[in-house]
mmCIF file of C-alpha atoms in Angstrom:
data_model
loop_
_atom_site.group_PDB
_atom_site.id
_atom_site.type_symbol
_atom_site.label_atom_id
_atom_site.label_comp_id
_atom_site.label_asym_id
_atom_site.label_seq_id
_atom_site.Cartn_x
_atom_site.Cartn_y
_atom_site.Cartn_z
ATOM 1 C CA UNK E 117 -87.528 110.735 40.757
ATOM 2 C CA UNK E 118 -89.289 113.342 42.893
ATOM 3 C CA UNK E 119 -87.926 113.244 46.470
ATOM 4 C CA UNK E 120 -90.402 111.999 49.072
ATOM 5 C CA UNK E 121 -88.659 113.581 52.066
ATOM 6 C CA UNK E 122 -90.812 113.651 55.198
ATOM 7 C CA UNK E 123 -93.573 111.431 53.850
ATOM 8 C CA UNK E 124 -94.263 107.929 55.155
ATOM 9 C CA UNK E 125 -94.362 104.666 53.217
ATOM 10 C CA UNK E 126 -95.797 101.409 54.554
ATOM 11 C CA UNK E 127 -94.223 98.316 53.016
ATOM 12 C CA UNK E 128 -95.418 94.752 53.546
ATOM 13 C CA UNK E 129 -93.000 91.859 53.305
ATOM 14 C CA UNK E 130 -90.344 94.400 54.219
ATOM 15 C CA UNK E 131 -87.795 92.185 55.957
ATOM 16 C CA UNK E 132 -86.277 90.669 52.801
ATOM 17 C CA UNK E 133 -86.242 90.632 49.012
ATOM 18 C CA UNK E 134 -88.112 93.270 47.061
ATOM 19 C CA UNK E 135 -89.715 94.631 50.220
ATOM 20 C CA UNK E 136 -86.328 95.338 51.775
ATOM 21 C CA UNK E 137 -85.175 96.965 48.540
ATOM 22 C CA UNK E 138 -88.271 99.185 48.379
ATOM 23 C CA UNK E 139 -87.476 100.230 51.949
ATOM 24 C CA UNK E 140 -83.858 101.016 51.079
ATOM 25 C CA UNK E 141 -84.619 103.060 47.972
ATOM 26 C CA UNK E 142 -87.449 104.998 49.599
ATOM 27 C CA UNK E 143 -85.334 105.679 52.685
ATOM 28 C CA UNK E 144 -82.592 106.996 50.383
ATOM 29 C CA UNK E 145 -85.138 109.559 49.139
ATOM 30 C CA UNK E 146 -85.816 110.670 52.725
ATOM 31 C CA UNK E 147 -89.048 108.711 53.191
ATOM 32 C CA UNK E 148 -90.005 107.569 56.685
ATOM 33 C CA UNK E 149 -91.065 103.939 56.858
ATOM 34 C CA UNK E 150 -93.491 101.504 58.435
ATOM 35 C CA UNK E 151 -92.038 98.029 57.950
ATOM 36 C CA UNK E 152 -94.443 95.089 58.040
ATOM 37 C CA UNK E 153 -93.517 91.387 58.124
ATOM 38 C CA UNK E 154 -93.899 88.381 60.408
ATOM 39 C CA UNK E 155 -90.405 88.329 61.914
ATOM 40 C CA UNK E 156 -89.993 91.056 64.533
ATOM 41 C CA UNK E 157 -86.248 90.515 64.972
ATOM 42 C CA UNK E 158 -85.496 90.921 61.270
ATOM 43 C CA UNK E 159 -87.744 93.985 61.088
ATOM 44 C CA UNK E 160 -86.024 95.654 64.038
ATOM 45 C CA UNK E 161 -82.589 94.960 62.563
ATOM 46 C CA UNK E 162 -83.659 96.364 59.196
ATOM 47 C CA UNK E 163 -85.258 99.442 60.781
ATOM 48 C CA UNK E 164 -82.177 100.232 62.863
ATOM 49 C CA UNK E 165 -79.898 99.937 59.839
ATOM 50 C CA UNK E 166 -82.059 102.182 57.679
ATOM 51 C CA UNK E 167 -82.343 104.823 60.398
ATOM 52 C CA UNK E 168 -78.574 104.897 60.885
ATOM 53 C CA UNK E 169 -77.773 105.037 57.198
ATOM 54 C CA UNK E 170 -80.399 107.473 55.944
ATOM 55 C CA UNK E 171 -81.513 109.485 58.990
ATOM 56 C CA UNK E 172 -85.174 108.579 58.602
ATOM 57 C CA UNK E 173 -87.568 107.056 61.127
ATOM 58 C CA UNK E 174 -88.626 103.431 60.680
ATOM 59 C CA UNK E 175 -91.492 101.873 62.642
ATOM 60 C CA UNK E 176 -91.849 98.110 62.852
ATOM 61 C CA UNK E 177 -95.217 96.390 62.695
ATOM 62 C CA UNK E 178 -94.953 92.601 63.002
ATOM 63 C CA UNK E 179 -98.006 90.993 61.393
ATOM 64 C CA UNK E 180 -98.983 87.809 59.593
ATOM 65 C CA UNK E 181 -100.994 89.053 56.615
ATOM 66 C CA UNK E 182 -102.624 85.672 56.029
ATOM 67 C CA UNK E 183 -104.298 86.145 59.433
ATOM 68 C CA UNK E 184 -107.283 88.432 60.038
ATOM 69 C CA UNK E 185 -105.772 89.895 63.206
ATOM 70 C CA UNK E 186 -102.532 90.723 61.401
ATOM 71 C CA UNK E 187 -104.398 92.410 58.565
ATOM 72 C CA UNK E 188 -106.506 94.384 61.063
ATOM 73 C CA UNK E 189 -103.360 95.715 62.760
ATOM 74 C CA UNK E 190 -102.044 97.071 59.464
ATOM 75 C CA UNK E 191 -105.453 98.488 58.540
ATOM 76 C CA UNK E 192 -105.417 100.351 61.847
ATOM 77 C CA UNK E 193 -102.052 101.914 61.055
ATOM 78 C CA UNK E 194 -103.090 102.884 57.522
ATOM 79 C CA UNK E 195 -106.327 104.431 58.831
ATOM 80 C CA UNK E 196 -104.703 106.625 61.496
ATOM 81 C CA UNK E 197 -105.355 110.235 60.389
ATOM 82 C CA UNK E 198 -102.704 111.546 62.746
ATOM 83 C CA UNK E 199 -99.952 109.520 61.052
ATOM 84 C CA UNK E 200 -100.753 109.616 57.323
ATOM 85 C CA UNK E 201 -99.236 107.078 54.945
ATOM 86 C CA UNK E 202 -98.457 108.566 51.547
ATOM 87 C CA UNK E 203 -97.075 105.424 49.880
ATOM 88 C CA UNK E 204 -98.351 101.858 50.254
ATOM 89 C CA UNK E 205 -96.329 98.962 48.867
ATOM 90 C CA UNK E 206 -98.268 95.683 48.874
ATOM 91 C CA UNK E 207 -95.302 93.372 48.484
ATOM 92 C CA UNK E 208 -95.888 90.428 50.841
ATOM 93 C CA UNK E 209 -96.193 87.159 48.967
ATOM 94 C CA UNK E 210 -95.704 83.407 49.104
ATOM 95 C CA UNK E 211 -95.304 80.703 46.494
ATOM 96 C CA UNK E 212 -96.550 77.126 46.305
ATOM 97 C CA UNK E 213 -94.186 74.585 44.798
ATOM 98 C CA UNK E 214 -96.595 71.814 43.838
ATOM 99 C CA UNK E 215 -99.521 71.457 41.452
ATOM 100 C CA UNK E 216 -102.939 72.669 42.594
ATOM 101 C CA UNK E 217 -104.309 69.185 43.301
ATOM 102 C CA UNK E 218 -101.239 68.314 45.404
ATOM 103 C CA UNK E 219 -101.492 71.345 47.677
ATOM 104 C CA UNK E 220 -103.834 71.365 50.653
ATOM 105 C CA UNK E 221 -106.833 73.610 50.210
ATOM 106 C CA UNK E 222 -105.806 75.489 53.378
ATOM 107 C CA UNK E 223 -102.483 76.377 51.707
ATOM 108 C CA UNK E 224 -104.314 77.520 48.583
ATOM 109 C CA UNK E 225 -106.746 79.666 50.572
ATOM 110 C CA UNK E 226 -103.897 81.314 52.496
ATOM 111 C CA UNK E 227 -102.062 81.925 49.202
ATOM 112 C CA UNK E 228 -105.118 83.529 47.596
ATOM 113 C CA UNK E 229 -105.915 85.625 50.682
ATOM 114 C CA UNK E 230 -102.438 87.107 50.841
ATOM 115 C CA UNK E 231 -102.104 87.966 47.154
ATOM 116 C CA UNK E 232 -105.651 89.125 46.548
ATOM 117 C CA UNK E 233 -107.825 89.855 49.558
ATOM 118 C CA UNK E 234 -105.101 91.324 51.769
ATOM 119 C CA UNK E 235 -103.835 93.645 49.046
ATOM 120 C CA UNK E 236 -107.404 94.789 48.392
ATOM 121 C CA UNK E 237 -108.148 95.385 52.086
ATOM 122 C CA UNK E 238 -104.951 97.382 52.658
ATOM 123 C CA UNK E 239 -105.531 99.432 49.505
ATOM 124 C CA UNK E 240 -109.049 100.228 50.706
ATOM 125 C CA UNK E 241 -107.717 101.294 54.112
ATOM 126 C CA UNK E 242 -105.081 103.583 52.590
ATOM 127 C CA UNK E 243 -107.335 105.185 49.992
ATOM 128 C CA UNK E 244 -109.578 107.291 52.244
ATOM 129 C CA UNK E 245 -106.757 109.445 53.571
ATOM 130 C CA UNK E 246 -105.017 109.601 50.197
ATOM 131 C CA UNK E 247 -108.181 110.814 48.481
ATOM 132 C CA UNK E 248 -108.817 113.399 51.181
ATOM 133 C CA UNK E 249 -105.291 114.731 50.664
ATOM 134 C CA UNK E 250 -105.579 114.249 46.889
ATOM 135 C CA UNK E 251 -102.162 112.655 46.979
ATOM 136 C CA UNK E 252 -100.998 109.074 47.316
ATOM 137 C CA UNK E 253 -99.101 106.249 45.698
ATOM 138 C CA UNK E 254 -99.911 102.524 45.799
ATOM 139 C CA UNK E 255 -97.646 99.821 44.397
ATOM 140 C CA UNK E 256 -98.925 96.267 44.155
ATOM 141 C CA UNK E 257 -96.193 93.716 43.527
ATOM 142 C CA UNK E 258 -97.618 91.259 41.004
ATOM 143 C CA UNK E 259 -95.575 89.128 38.585
ATOM 144 C CA UNK E 260 -94.966 88.420 34.915
ATOM 145 C CA UNK E 261 -96.827 85.206 35.772
ATOM 146 C CA UNK E 262 -100.003 87.325 35.649
ATOM 147 C CA UNK E 263 -99.816 87.098 31.845
ATOM 148 C CA UNK E 264 -99.170 83.341 31.766
ATOM 149 C CA UNK E 265 -101.461 80.353 32.488
ATOM 150 C CA UNK E 266 -99.454 78.872 35.345
ATOM 151 C CA UNK E 267 -101.694 77.819 38.219
ATOM 152 C CA UNK E 268 -103.217 79.729 41.075
ATOM 153 C CA UNK E 269 -100.180 82.007 41.509
ATOM 154 C CA UNK E 270 -100.714 83.328 37.982
ATOM 155 C CA UNK E 271 -104.447 83.612 38.607
ATOM 156 C CA UNK E 272 -103.964 85.608 41.810
ATOM 157 C CA UNK E 273 -101.441 87.937 40.207
ATOM 158 C CA UNK E 274 -103.684 88.422 37.167
ATOM 159 C CA UNK E 275 -106.418 89.611 39.529
ATOM 160 C CA UNK E 276 -103.961 92.022 41.156
ATOM 161 C CA UNK E 277 -102.952 93.457 37.776
ATOM 162 C CA UNK E 278 -106.585 93.926 36.749
ATOM 163 C CA UNK E 279 -107.438 95.517 40.096
ATOM 164 C CA UNK E 280 -104.482 97.905 39.832
ATOM 165 C CA UNK E 281 -105.373 98.930 36.281
ATOM 166 C CA UNK E 282 -108.904 99.749 37.351
ATOM 167 C CA UNK E 283 -107.814 101.585 40.505
ATOM 168 C CA UNK E 284 -105.292 103.719 38.625
ATOM 169 C CA UNK E 285 -107.966 104.667 36.106
ATOM 170 C CA UNK E 286 -110.490 105.410 38.857
ATOM 171 C CA UNK E 287 -108.269 107.432 41.201
ATOM 172 C CA UNK E 288 -105.394 108.935 39.234
ATOM 173 C CA UNK E 289 -107.323 112.146 38.485
ATOM 174 C CA UNK E 290 -107.915 112.448 42.241
ATOM 175 C CA UNK E 291 -104.184 112.345 42.919
ATOM 176 C CA UNK E 292 -103.681 108.658 43.721
ATOM 177 C CA UNK E 293 -101.436 106.610 41.429
ATOM 178 C CA UNK E 294 -101.763 102.811 41.492
ATOM 179 C CA UNK E 295 -99.253 100.515 39.777
ATOM 180 C CA UNK E 296 -98.960 96.744 39.456
ATOM 181 C CA UNK E 297 -95.304 95.726 39.227
ATOM 182 C CA UNK E 298 -94.718 92.566 37.187
ATOM 183 C CA UNK E 299 -91.135 91.306 37.504
ATOM 184 C CA UNK E 300 -89.919 87.984 36.215
ATOM 185 C CA UNK E 301 -87.428 85.802 38.064
ATOM 186 C CA UNK E 302 -85.628 88.021 40.573
ATOM 187 C CA UNK E 303 -82.702 87.285 42.887
ATOM 188 C CA UNK E 304 -84.404 87.278 46.315
ATOM 189 C CA UNK E 305 -85.269 84.739 49.029
ATOM 190 C CA UNK E 306 -88.690 84.079 47.474
ATOM 191 C CA UNK E 307 -87.786 81.003 45.429
ATOM 192 C CA UNK E 308 -85.574 79.564 48.160
ATOM 193 C CA UNK E 309 -88.411 79.761 50.674
ATOM 194 C CA UNK E 310 -90.762 77.811 48.425
ATOM 195 C CA UNK E 311 -88.086 75.190 47.734
ATOM 196 C CA UNK E 312 -87.806 75.841 44.011
ATOM 197 C CA UNK E 313 -84.827 74.574 42.003
ATOM 198 C CA UNK E 314 -83.633 77.895 40.570
ATOM 199 C CA UNK E 315 -81.574 76.173 37.885
ATOM 200 C CA UNK E 316 -84.784 75.623 35.889
ATOM 201 C CA UNK E 317 -84.528 79.274 34.798
ATOM 202 C CA UNK E 318 -81.550 80.309 32.606
ATOM 203 C CA UNK E 319 -79.161 82.956 33.905
ATOM 204 C CA UNK E 320 -80.414 85.592 31.444
ATOM 205 C CA UNK E 321 -83.916 85.345 32.957
ATOM 206 C CA UNK E 322 -82.875 86.616 36.389
ATOM 207 C CA UNK E 323 -83.257 90.247 37.414
ATOM 208 C CA UNK E 324 -81.731 92.093 40.352
ATOM 209 C CA UNK E 325 -83.988 93.566 43.019
ATOM 210 C CA UNK E 326 -82.507 97.069 42.792
ATOM 211 C CA UNK E 327 -83.454 97.339 39.117
ATOM 212 C CA UNK E 328 -86.978 96.021 39.667
ATOM 213 C CA UNK E 329 -87.641 98.511 42.450
ATOM 214 C CA UNK E 330 -86.016 101.455 40.665
ATOM 215 C CA UNK E 331 -88.184 100.916 37.570
ATOM 216 C CA UNK E 332 -91.288 100.273 39.684
ATOM 217 C CA UNK E 333 -90.935 103.536 41.613
ATOM 218 C CA UNK E 334 -90.280 105.489 38.412
ATOM 219 C CA UNK E 335 -93.281 103.982 36.614
ATOM 220 C CA UNK E 336 -95.531 104.609 39.603
ATOM 221 C CA UNK E 337 -94.415 108.235 39.780
ATOM 222 C CA UNK E 338 -95.258 108.584 36.080
ATOM 223 C CA UNK E 339 -98.738 107.219 36.778
ATOM 224 C CA UNK E 340 -98.381 103.980 34.839
ATOM 225 C CA UNK E 341 -100.855 101.273 35.795
ATOM 226 C CA UNK E 342 -98.476 98.404 34.965
ATOM 227 C CA UNK E 343 -94.698 98.252 35.336
ATOM 228 C CA UNK E 344 -92.800 95.404 33.660
ATOM 229 C CA UNK E 345 -89.089 95.724 34.481
ATOM 230 C CA UNK E 346 -86.648 95.011 31.616
ATOM 231 C CA UNK E 347 -87.165 94.703 27.877
ATOM 232 C CA UNK E 348 -86.934 90.905 28.037
ATOM 233 C CA UNK E 349 -90.014 90.634 30.233
ATOM 234 C CA UNK E 350 -91.900 93.284 28.294
ATOM 235 C CA UNK E 351 -91.375 90.980 25.312
ATOM 236 C CA UNK E 352 -92.601 87.970 27.330
ATOM 237 C CA UNK E 353 -95.808 89.829 28.209
ATOM 238 C CA UNK E 354 -96.348 90.906 24.606
ATOM 239 C CA UNK E 355 -95.868 87.369 23.287
ATOM 240 C CA UNK E 356 -98.137 85.917 25.970
ATOM 241 C CA UNK E 357 -101.007 88.124 24.805
ATOM 242 C CA UNK E 358 -101.058 86.525 21.345
ATOM 243 C CA UNK E 359 -99.469 83.070 21.739
ATOM 244 C CA UNK E 360 -101.560 79.919 22.264
ATOM 245 C CA UNK E 361 -101.800 79.150 25.994
ATOM 246 C CA UNK E 362 -100.127 75.744 25.612
ATOM 247 C CA UNK E 363 -96.965 77.455 24.323
ATOM 248 C CA UNK E 364 -96.597 79.812 27.289
ATOM 249 C CA UNK E 365 -97.791 77.518 30.086
ATOM 250 C CA UNK E 366 -94.206 76.426 30.781
ATOM 251 C CA UNK E 367 -92.924 73.336 32.548
ATOM 252 C CA UNK E 368 -94.871 73.858 35.766
ATOM 253 C CA UNK E 369 -97.558 71.367 34.801
ATOM 254 C CA UNK E 370 -96.870 67.971 33.251
ATOM 255 C CA UNK E 371 -99.547 65.381 32.401
ATOM 256 C CA UNK E 372 -99.612 62.416 34.781
#
């Protein structure tokens, strides 16, 4: 990949999982970082480690991206012309364990805001400077679930994929590449935090974060609108496009 030495990347959900891996791989290329997540202590520990190991600078920006004030703080950083952000990684995400009717509507609204509205708002904030410089990269972490009928998580990620496809088409000729990354099951804290029994997915279905991020960065650099890491999940997406919905809906919803 083309080195990004001296540029700055802002990564949401950067304290763990795919966000932490994006930070590591970009730092290894010489990219300075702005790390965004809710937990200040974890962010500061991550920033210090990355600075020591790779010799880059790493800012920390604690923010809850389901909260308007948290989103506004990140918008302010992305909009600062004196400290341009060349790469935006919209990675922050949450999962809901139960069926739609069993979740509170406040949980569902927070879930939808984070995966859809927040990603849109941060993309909008980053775009002005990127278009002025005719150079920028935006990575939106979606999911293979975007291609499957599996509740509001799938619906939110499907919106993010569609948005990214449009944005890449609209802005690529102006120097801004936008990519939706659609991994399947990946070894991170994500499923543990939502309380999911990870044994429901066979061992072959699990990916490692370093591979997901490596392929995502490469596909974004190539200007691809959608990145689906691994051949197995490319096959899942292809089958989902033609298979009857009832065959790809999975075990997440059972009739009562």
